[in-house]
Tab-separated table of C-alpha atoms in Angstrom:
chain	number	residue	atom	x	y	z
W	1	MET	CA	-53.302	-209.274	-79.621
W	2	SER	CA	-52.772	-205.794	-78.789
W	3	THR	CA	-52.530	-203.336	-81.628
W	4	THR	CA	-50.898	-200.463	-79.681
W	5	SER	CA	-47.568	-199.243	-80.941
W	6	PRO	CA	-44.597	-199.683	-78.613
W	7	HIS	CA	-43.690	-196.032	-79.198
W	8	ARG	CA	-46.272	-193.789	-77.587
W	9	GLU	CA	-46.910	-190.495	-79.243
W	10	ARG	CA	-45.607	-187.664	-77.103
W	11	PRO	CA	-47.923	-184.680	-76.553
W	12	LYS	CA	-47.115	-181.759	-78.770
W	13	ARG	CA	-45.290	-179.004	-76.972
W	14	THR	CA	-46.685	-175.542	-77.227
W	15	ALA	CA	-44.303	-172.780	-78.163
W	16	ARG	CA	-42.934	-170.887	-75.161
W	17	PRO	CA	-43.538	-167.133	-74.860
W	18	ALA	CA	-39.855	-166.429	-75.389
W	19	ALA	CA	-39.860	-168.542	-78.482
W	20	LYS	CA	-42.955	-166.766	-79.690
W	21	ALA	CA	-41.327	-163.433	-79.078
W	22	LEU	CA	-38.282	-164.516	-81.022
W	23	ALA	CA	-40.404	-165.820	-83.777
W	24	ASN	CA	-42.545	-162.700	-83.976
W	25	PRO	CA	-40.605	-159.805	-82.479
W	26	GLY	CA	-43.111	-157.110	-83.376
W	27	ALA	CA	-46.071	-158.770	-81.698
W	28	GLY	CA	-45.432	-157.775	-77.992
W	29	ARG	CA	-43.459	-154.642	-78.675
W	30	SER	CA	-46.374	-152.387	-79.473
W	31	ALA	CA	-48.349	-152.741	-76.179
W	32	GLY	CA	-45.468	-152.339	-73.631
W	33	PRO	CA	-44.085	-148.881	-74.532
W	34	ALA	CA	-47.556	-147.545	-75.167
W	35	THR	CA	-48.665	-148.576	-71.659
W	36	ALA	CA	-45.524	-147.158	-70.061
W	37	GLY	CA	-45.907	-143.895	-71.944
W	38	SER	CA	-49.521	-143.592	-70.849
W	39	ALA	CA	-48.541	-144.216	-67.212
W	40	ARG	CA	-45.839	-141.554	-67.367
W	41	HIS	CA	-48.312	-139.144	-68.940
W	42	SER	CA	-50.827	-139.807	-66.152
W	43	GLN	CA	-48.165	-139.386	-63.463
W	44	ARG	CA	-47.070	-136.089	-64.995
W	45	TRP	CA	-50.615	-134.741	-64.946
W	46	LEU	CA	-51.123	-136.010	-61.396
W	47	ALA	CA	-47.968	-134.186	-60.267
W	48	TRP	CA	-49.168	-130.941	-61.867
W	49	ILE	CA	-52.553	-131.330	-60.181
W	50	PHE	CA	-50.907	-131.663	-56.754
W	51	LEU	CA	-48.525	-128.759	-57.433
W	52	ALA	CA	-51.218	-126.458	-58.807
W	53	PRO	CA	-52.471	-125.065	-55.431
W	54	THR	CA	-48.927	-124.261	-54.320
W	55	ILE	CA	-47.980	-122.645	-57.622
W	56	LEU	CA	-51.242	-120.684	-57.689
W	57	GLY	CA	-50.761	-119.498	-54.097
W	58	MET	CA	-47.155	-118.458	-54.652
W	59	GLY	CA	-48.104	-116.627	-57.818
W	60	LEU	CA	-51.033	-114.765	-56.262
W	61	PHE	CA	-49.573	-113.951	-52.857
W	62	THR	CA	-45.819	-113.784	-53.524
W	63	LEU	CA	-44.796	-113.253	-57.132
W	64	ILE	CA	-47.500	-110.774	-58.189
W	65	PRO	CA	-47.122	-108.567	-55.031
W	66	ILE	CA	-43.338	-108.469	-55.513
W	67	VAL	CA	-43.624	-107.426	-59.159
W	68	ALA	CA	-46.371	-104.909	-58.315
W	69	SER	CA	-44.253	-103.370	-55.525
W	70	VAL	CA	-41.266	-102.950	-57.815
W	71	VAL	CA	-43.429	-101.344	-60.520
W	72	LEU	CA	-45.223	-99.128	-57.978
W	73	ALA	CA	-41.873	-97.744	-56.777
W	74	PHE	CA	-41.680	-95.781	-60.038
W	75	PHE	CA	-45.140	-94.210	-59.624
W	76	ARG	CA	-46.754	-91.681	-57.304
W	77	TRP	CA	-50.069	-93.102	-56.127
W	78	ASP	CA	-52.410	-92.326	-53.242
W	79	ILE	CA	-55.179	-94.860	-54.120
W	80	ILE	CA	-57.680	-92.018	-54.775
W	81	SER	CA	-56.153	-90.541	-57.935
W	82	ALA	CA	-54.614	-92.346	-60.894
W	83	PRO	CA	-50.952	-93.377	-60.528
W	84	THR	CA	-48.395	-91.033	-62.110
W	85	PHE	CA	-45.077	-92.230	-63.474
W	86	VAL	CA	-42.232	-90.339	-61.739
W	87	GLY	CA	-39.207	-92.457	-62.636
W	88	PHE	CA	-36.577	-92.563	-59.882
W	89	ASP	CA	-38.028	-89.545	-57.977
W	90	ASN	CA	-39.343	-91.786	-55.170
W	91	PHE	CA	-35.886	-93.279	-54.642
W	92	SER	CA	-34.195	-89.858	-54.571
W	93	GLU	CA	-36.770	-88.508	-52.094
W	94	VAL	CA	-36.380	-91.569	-49.882
W	95	VAL	CA	-32.601	-91.285	-49.810
W	96	GLN	CA	-32.817	-87.570	-48.860
W	97	ASP	CA	-35.444	-88.139	-46.145
W	98	PRO	CA	-33.726	-87.950	-42.706
W	99	THR	CA	-36.419	-90.112	-41.084
W	100	VAL	CA	-35.786	-92.914	-43.576
W	101	ARG	CA	-32.025	-92.678	-43.073
W	102	VAL	CA	-32.429	-92.831	-39.281
W	103	SER	CA	-34.801	-95.781	-39.568
W	104	PHE	CA	-32.332	-97.750	-41.691
W	105	LEU	CA	-29.514	-96.916	-39.270
W	106	ASN	CA	-31.679	-98.036	-36.333
W	107	THR	CA	-32.507	-101.248	-38.184
W	108	ILE	CA	-28.841	-102.049	-38.859
W	109	LEU	CA	-27.874	-101.401	-35.215
W	110	PHE	CA	-30.820	-103.480	-34.036
W	111	VAL	CA	-29.770	-106.380	-36.291
W	112	VAL	CA	-26.177	-106.324	-35.036
W	113	VAL	CA	-27.088	-106.328	-31.332
W	114	ALA	CA	-30.231	-108.496	-31.443
W	115	VAL	CA	-28.837	-111.210	-33.719
W	116	ALA	CA	-25.578	-111.476	-31.758
W	117	PHE	CA	-27.547	-111.694	-28.495
W	118	GLN	CA	-30.048	-114.165	-29.965
W	119	LEU	CA	-27.477	-116.565	-31.444
W	120	GLY	CA	-25.189	-116.405	-28.399
W	121	LEU	CA	-28.032	-117.086	-25.973
W	122	ALA	CA	-29.476	-119.878	-28.125
W	123	LEU	CA	-26.094	-121.593	-28.513
W	124	ALA	CA	-25.253	-121.371	-24.796
W	125	LEU	CA	-28.634	-122.781	-23.760
W	126	ALA	CA	-28.468	-125.534	-26.409
W	127	ILE	CA	-25.067	-126.681	-25.119
W	128	MET	CA	-26.375	-126.657	-21.533
W	129	VAL	CA	-29.481	-128.648	-22.447
W	130	GLN	CA	-27.446	-131.211	-24.404
W	131	GLU	CA	-25.261	-131.882	-21.378
W	132	LYS	CA	-26.093	-134.782	-19.079
W	133	MET	CA	-29.487	-134.237	-17.480
W	134	PRO	CA	-32.726	-136.221	-17.038
W	135	ALA	CA	-34.697	-136.712	-20.225
W	136	TRP	CA	-37.857	-135.126	-18.790
W	137	LEU	CA	-35.927	-132.017	-17.790
W	138	ARG	CA	-34.434	-131.773	-21.291
W	139	VAL	CA	-37.921	-131.990	-22.830
W	140	PHE	CA	-39.161	-129.326	-20.416
W	141	PHE	CA	-36.415	-126.880	-21.346
W	142	ARG	CA	-36.911	-127.460	-25.069
W	143	SER	CA	-40.648	-126.777	-24.769
W	144	ALA	CA	-40.183	-123.784	-22.477
W	145	PHE	CA	-37.618	-122.082	-24.730
W	146	PHE	CA	-39.672	-122.665	-27.881
W	147	PHE	CA	-43.005	-121.596	-26.352
W	148	PRO	CA	-42.591	-117.775	-26.822
W	149	LEU	CA	-42.166	-118.304	-30.577
W	150	ILE	CA	-45.755	-119.486	-31.009
W	151	LEU	CA	-47.198	-116.442	-29.230
W	152	SER	CA	-48.482	-113.375	-31.022
W	153	ALA	CA	-45.807	-110.676	-31.197
W	154	ALA	CA	-48.404	-107.933	-30.693
W	155	SER	CA	-49.903	-109.527	-27.571
W	156	VAL	CA	-46.451	-110.198	-26.110
W	157	SER	CA	-45.441	-106.582	-26.753
W	158	ILE	CA	-48.579	-105.237	-25.056
W	159	PHE	CA	-47.897	-107.426	-22.017
W	160	MET	CA	-44.248	-106.349	-21.902
W	161	ARG	CA	-45.244	-102.701	-22.166
W	162	TYR	CA	-47.101	-103.038	-18.879
W	163	LEU	CA	-44.217	-104.924	-17.277
W	164	PHE	CA	-41.729	-102.186	-18.154
W	165	ASN	CA	-44.022	-99.249	-17.359
W	166	GLU	CA	-42.151	-96.634	-15.353
W	167	GLN	CA	-45.018	-95.905	-12.931
W	168	PHE	CA	-46.643	-99.269	-12.185
W	169	GLY	CA	-44.529	-101.852	-14.012
W	170	VAL	CA	-43.505	-105.064	-12.259
W	171	VAL	CA	-39.868	-104.667	-13.311
W	172	ASN	CA	-39.485	-101.331	-11.555
W	173	TRP	CA	-41.305	-102.748	-8.510
W	174	PHE	CA	-38.697	-105.516	-8.191
W	175	LEU	CA	-35.919	-102.949	-8.646
W	176	SER	CA	-37.452	-100.806	-5.890
W	177	LEU	CA	-37.131	-103.769	-3.490
W	178	ALA	CA	-33.367	-103.545	-4.009
W	179	GLY	CA	-33.392	-99.767	-3.490
W	180	ILE	CA	-32.976	-98.945	-7.182
W	181	PRO	CA	-35.032	-95.931	-8.360
W	182	ALA	CA	-37.595	-96.318	-11.124
W	183	VAL	CA	-36.042	-96.674	-14.559
W	184	PRO	CA	-37.741	-94.847	-17.487
W	185	TRP	CA	-37.618	-97.902	-19.733
W	186	LEU	CA	-39.915	-96.733	-22.512
W	187	THR	CA	-39.432	-92.959	-22.335
W	188	THR	CA	-35.695	-92.689	-22.994
W	189	PRO	CA	-33.840	-93.649	-26.212
W	190	GLY	CA	-31.496	-96.106	-24.505
W	191	GLY	CA	-34.134	-97.722	-22.312
W	192	SER	CA	-36.655	-98.121	-25.138
W	193	ALA	CA	-34.027	-99.653	-27.460
W	194	ALA	CA	-32.974	-102.077	-24.718
W	195	VAL	CA	-36.573	-103.156	-24.062
W	196	VAL	CA	-37.287	-103.665	-27.765
W	197	ILE	CA	-34.173	-105.837	-28.138
W	198	LEU	CA	-34.940	-107.844	-24.991
W	199	VAL	CA	-38.518	-108.551	-26.012
W	200	TYR	CA	-37.530	-109.449	-29.565
W	201	VAL	CA	-34.728	-111.804	-28.475
W	202	TRP	CA	-36.883	-113.447	-25.785
W	203	GLN	CA	-39.560	-114.258	-28.338
W	204	ASN	CA	-37.337	-115.373	-31.221
W	205	PHE	CA	-34.318	-117.175	-29.773
W	206	GLY	CA	-36.308	-120.446	-29.501
W	207	PHE	CA	-36.026	-121.142	-33.228
W	208	SER	CA	-32.231	-120.720	-33.221
W	209	PHE	CA	-32.136	-122.848	-30.074
W	210	LEU	CA	-33.845	-125.754	-31.854
W	211	LEU	CA	-31.490	-125.431	-34.830
W	212	PHE	CA	-28.471	-125.651	-32.515
W	213	ILE	CA	-30.012	-128.632	-30.693
W	214	GLY	CA	-30.268	-130.467	-34.002
W	215	GLY	CA	-26.719	-129.510	-34.968
W	216	LEU	CA	-25.297	-130.666	-31.623
W	217	ALA	CA	-27.108	-133.992	-31.905
W	218	SER	CA	-25.464	-134.629	-35.281
W	219	ILE	CA	-21.906	-134.342	-33.896
W	220	PRO	CA	-20.526	-137.881	-33.319
W	221	VAL	CA	-19.712	-138.844	-29.733
W	222	GLU	CA	-16.468	-140.414	-30.949
W	223	THR	CA	-15.227	-136.964	-31.943
W	224	TYR	CA	-15.595	-135.697	-28.375
W	225	GLU	CA	-13.934	-138.871	-27.033
W	226	ALA	CA	-10.984	-138.408	-29.364
W	227	ALA	CA	-10.753	-134.744	-28.372
W	228	SER	CA	-10.770	-135.630	-24.664
W	229	ILE	CA	-7.907	-138.102	-25.227
W	230	ASP	CA	-5.978	-135.259	-26.857
W	231	GLY	CA	-6.614	-133.086	-23.790
W	232	ALA	CA	-9.488	-130.938	-25.101
W	233	THR	CA	-11.907	-130.749	-22.181
W	234	GLY	CA	-14.257	-128.117	-20.762
W	235	TRP	CA	-14.495	-124.962	-22.852
W	236	ARG	CA	-11.664	-126.155	-25.117
W	237	LYS	CA	-13.906	-129.024	-26.233
W	238	HIS	CA	-16.569	-126.586	-27.405
W	239	LEU	CA	-14.037	-124.153	-28.881
W	240	TYR	CA	-12.126	-126.672	-30.998
W	241	VAL	CA	-14.804	-129.298	-31.660
W	242	THR	CA	-18.319	-127.960	-31.172
W	243	LEU	CA	-18.021	-124.572	-32.873
W	244	PRO	CA	-16.237	-125.802	-36.060
W	245	LEU	CA	-18.569	-128.773	-36.510
W	246	LEU	CA	-21.562	-126.565	-35.749
W	247	SER	CA	-20.605	-123.944	-38.341
W	248	PRO	CA	-23.127	-125.136	-41.020
W	249	THR	CA	-25.933	-124.834	-38.476
W	250	THR	CA	-24.616	-121.450	-37.379
W	251	LEU	CA	-24.709	-120.256	-40.991
W	252	VAL	CA	-28.360	-121.261	-41.411
W	253	ALA	CA	-29.340	-119.792	-38.039
W	254	SER	CA	-27.557	-116.494	-38.719
W	255	VAL	CA	-29.048	-116.098	-42.210
W	256	MET	CA	-32.577	-116.658	-40.930
W	257	ALA	CA	-32.052	-114.492	-37.843
W	258	ILE	CA	-30.681	-111.558	-39.846
W	259	ILE	CA	-33.467	-111.694	-42.427
W	260	SER	CA	-36.061	-111.790	-39.647
W	261	ALA	CA	-34.430	-108.962	-37.667
W	262	LEU	CA	-34.202	-106.709	-40.732
W	263	GLN	CA	-38.007	-106.931	-40.981
W	264	VAL	CA	-38.741	-106.197	-37.306
W	265	PHE	CA	-41.998	-104.282	-36.866
W	266	ASP	CA	-44.348	-105.579	-34.163
W	267	GLN	CA	-42.204	-105.085	-31.072
W	268	PRO	CA	-41.047	-101.466	-31.687
W	269	TYR	CA	-44.439	-100.400	-33.068
W	270	VAL	CA	-46.445	-101.702	-30.105
W	271	LEU	CA	-43.897	-100.913	-27.389
W	272	THR	CA	-42.727	-97.431	-28.366
W	273	ARG	CA	-44.368	-96.384	-31.687
W	274	GLY	CA	-40.841	-95.690	-32.868
W	275	GLY	CA	-40.086	-93.235	-30.064
W	276	PRO	CA	-38.999	-91.398	-28.171
W	277	GLY	CA	-38.300	-89.304	-31.238
W	278	ASP	CA	-37.059	-91.700	-33.919
W	279	SER	CA	-34.835	-93.724	-31.596
W	280	THR	CA	-36.625	-97.055	-32.210
W	281	ARG	CA	-38.138	-96.390	-35.628
W	282	THR	CA	-37.280	-99.176	-38.073
W	283	ALA	CA	-37.376	-99.464	-41.865
W	284	VAL	CA	-40.559	-101.549	-41.944
W	285	MET	CA	-42.268	-99.055	-39.648
W	286	VAL	CA	-41.478	-96.276	-42.138
W	287	ILE	CA	-42.914	-98.433	-44.945
W	288	PHE	CA	-46.115	-98.901	-42.928
W	289	GLU	CA	-46.400	-95.197	-42.075
W	290	SER	CA	-45.727	-94.091	-45.670
W	291	ALA	CA	-48.267	-96.470	-47.161
W	292	PHE	CA	-51.145	-96.600	-44.694
W	293	GLN	CA	-50.899	-93.293	-42.817
W	294	ARG	CA	-49.678	-90.846	-45.496
W	295	LEU	CA	-50.980	-92.830	-48.527
W	296	GLU	CA	-47.633	-92.509	-50.305
W	297	PHE	CA	-47.555	-95.992	-51.776
W	298	GLY	CA	-44.860	-95.150	-54.302
W	299	GLN	CA	-42.385	-94.058	-51.612
W	300	ALA	CA	-43.333	-97.029	-49.442
W	301	SER	CA	-42.596	-99.370	-52.357
W	302	ALA	CA	-39.271	-97.606	-52.984
W	303	ILE	CA	-38.264	-98.140	-49.331
W	304	GLY	CA	-39.338	-101.767	-49.608
W	305	VAL	CA	-37.209	-102.254	-52.720
W	306	LEU	CA	-34.173	-100.743	-50.972
W	307	LEU	CA	-34.717	-102.966	-47.920
W	308	THR	CA	-35.010	-106.031	-50.162
W	309	LEU	CA	-31.742	-105.146	-51.911
W	310	ILE	CA	-30.020	-104.780	-48.517
W	311	ILE	CA	-31.331	-108.182	-47.385
W	312	MET	CA	-30.150	-109.808	-50.622
W	313	ALA	CA	-26.712	-108.177	-50.346
W	314	ILE	CA	-26.223	-109.264	-46.721
W	315	THR	CA	-27.372	-112.810	-47.477
W	316	ALA	CA	-25.063	-113.063	-50.480
W	317	ALA	CA	-22.154	-111.798	-48.346
W	318	GLN	CA	-22.924	-114.418	-45.692
W	319	PHE	CA	-22.818	-117.260	-48.212
W	320	ARG	CA	-19.661	-115.783	-49.731
W	321	LEU	CA	-17.959	-115.732	-46.327
W	322	SER	CA	-19.247	-119.232	-45.546
W	323	LYS	CA	-16.709	-120.678	-47.997
W	324	ARG	CA	-13.974	-119.675	-45.528
W	325	PHE	CA	-15.634	-120.100	-42.142
W	326	VAL	CA	-18.028	-123.027	-42.579
W	327	PHE	CA	-16.663	-126.573	-42.291
W	328	TYR	CA	-18.600	-129.554	-43.566
W	329	GLN	CA	-17.841	-133.054	-42.290
């Protein structure tokens, strides 16, 4: 006869992890937060390691030079002798200097004309390129308009100086074919200012052009379709649809164009050396001449501080006005 019991013994169940955790709540709590805290600590150090080169570079090449320039504006220093504290004398001498006043006036006039020309040309060409045309032709125009921006400003200015030479320049040769006498481009105040503006705009409008291309691409097609149903076609379409919706891009392009134009140096220095007279002398040119030709680093720093304050004031005014004239979708 069999001796086995009719009721088999069931295998003993092991306690589940959840049950164990409920039974002993302090057992698994110590390892989890400690591991997470260690991971966060490692990530924080890793982030600082990646940011360290950028912070070090900005400190060495941006922050320290800015602070040193501001401090140097209150000293008279010619590198050879020890710097002498003069207070606000450098600022008073700079304000009374007629060459500095003319250079700032030239810079302001240059910014008004060059930036208006640059933004208008870039916007018109961007609208034309975004119209219906073959894709390869659109790529060609985008590359061609952006190409001058990657060239050296000094080399472009040297090349343009030969083109606009009164005696043997190519521009005057083409004008002579039409019976127009030689134009003294670089030897008269008006001609030299016009050449400086043309060369500067030709080399820099490509960046604004790309900004406008991006802004135009972000405008929904449905908006233009709705505007055409309402009767807005042709130039009315761009006046009532494109320009308002493109206003954020226009703000960015104008801020960057004005800041860049206020610091113009290469084109007038290489083309005209600031002449004839002081007709094309700019603020940055006066900073360069004061520092590296007359060794008046204190006055050069004072002019730089004034130019920085002007740039900050104009930029702040632009963002203040943007609250009224910029429309966000």
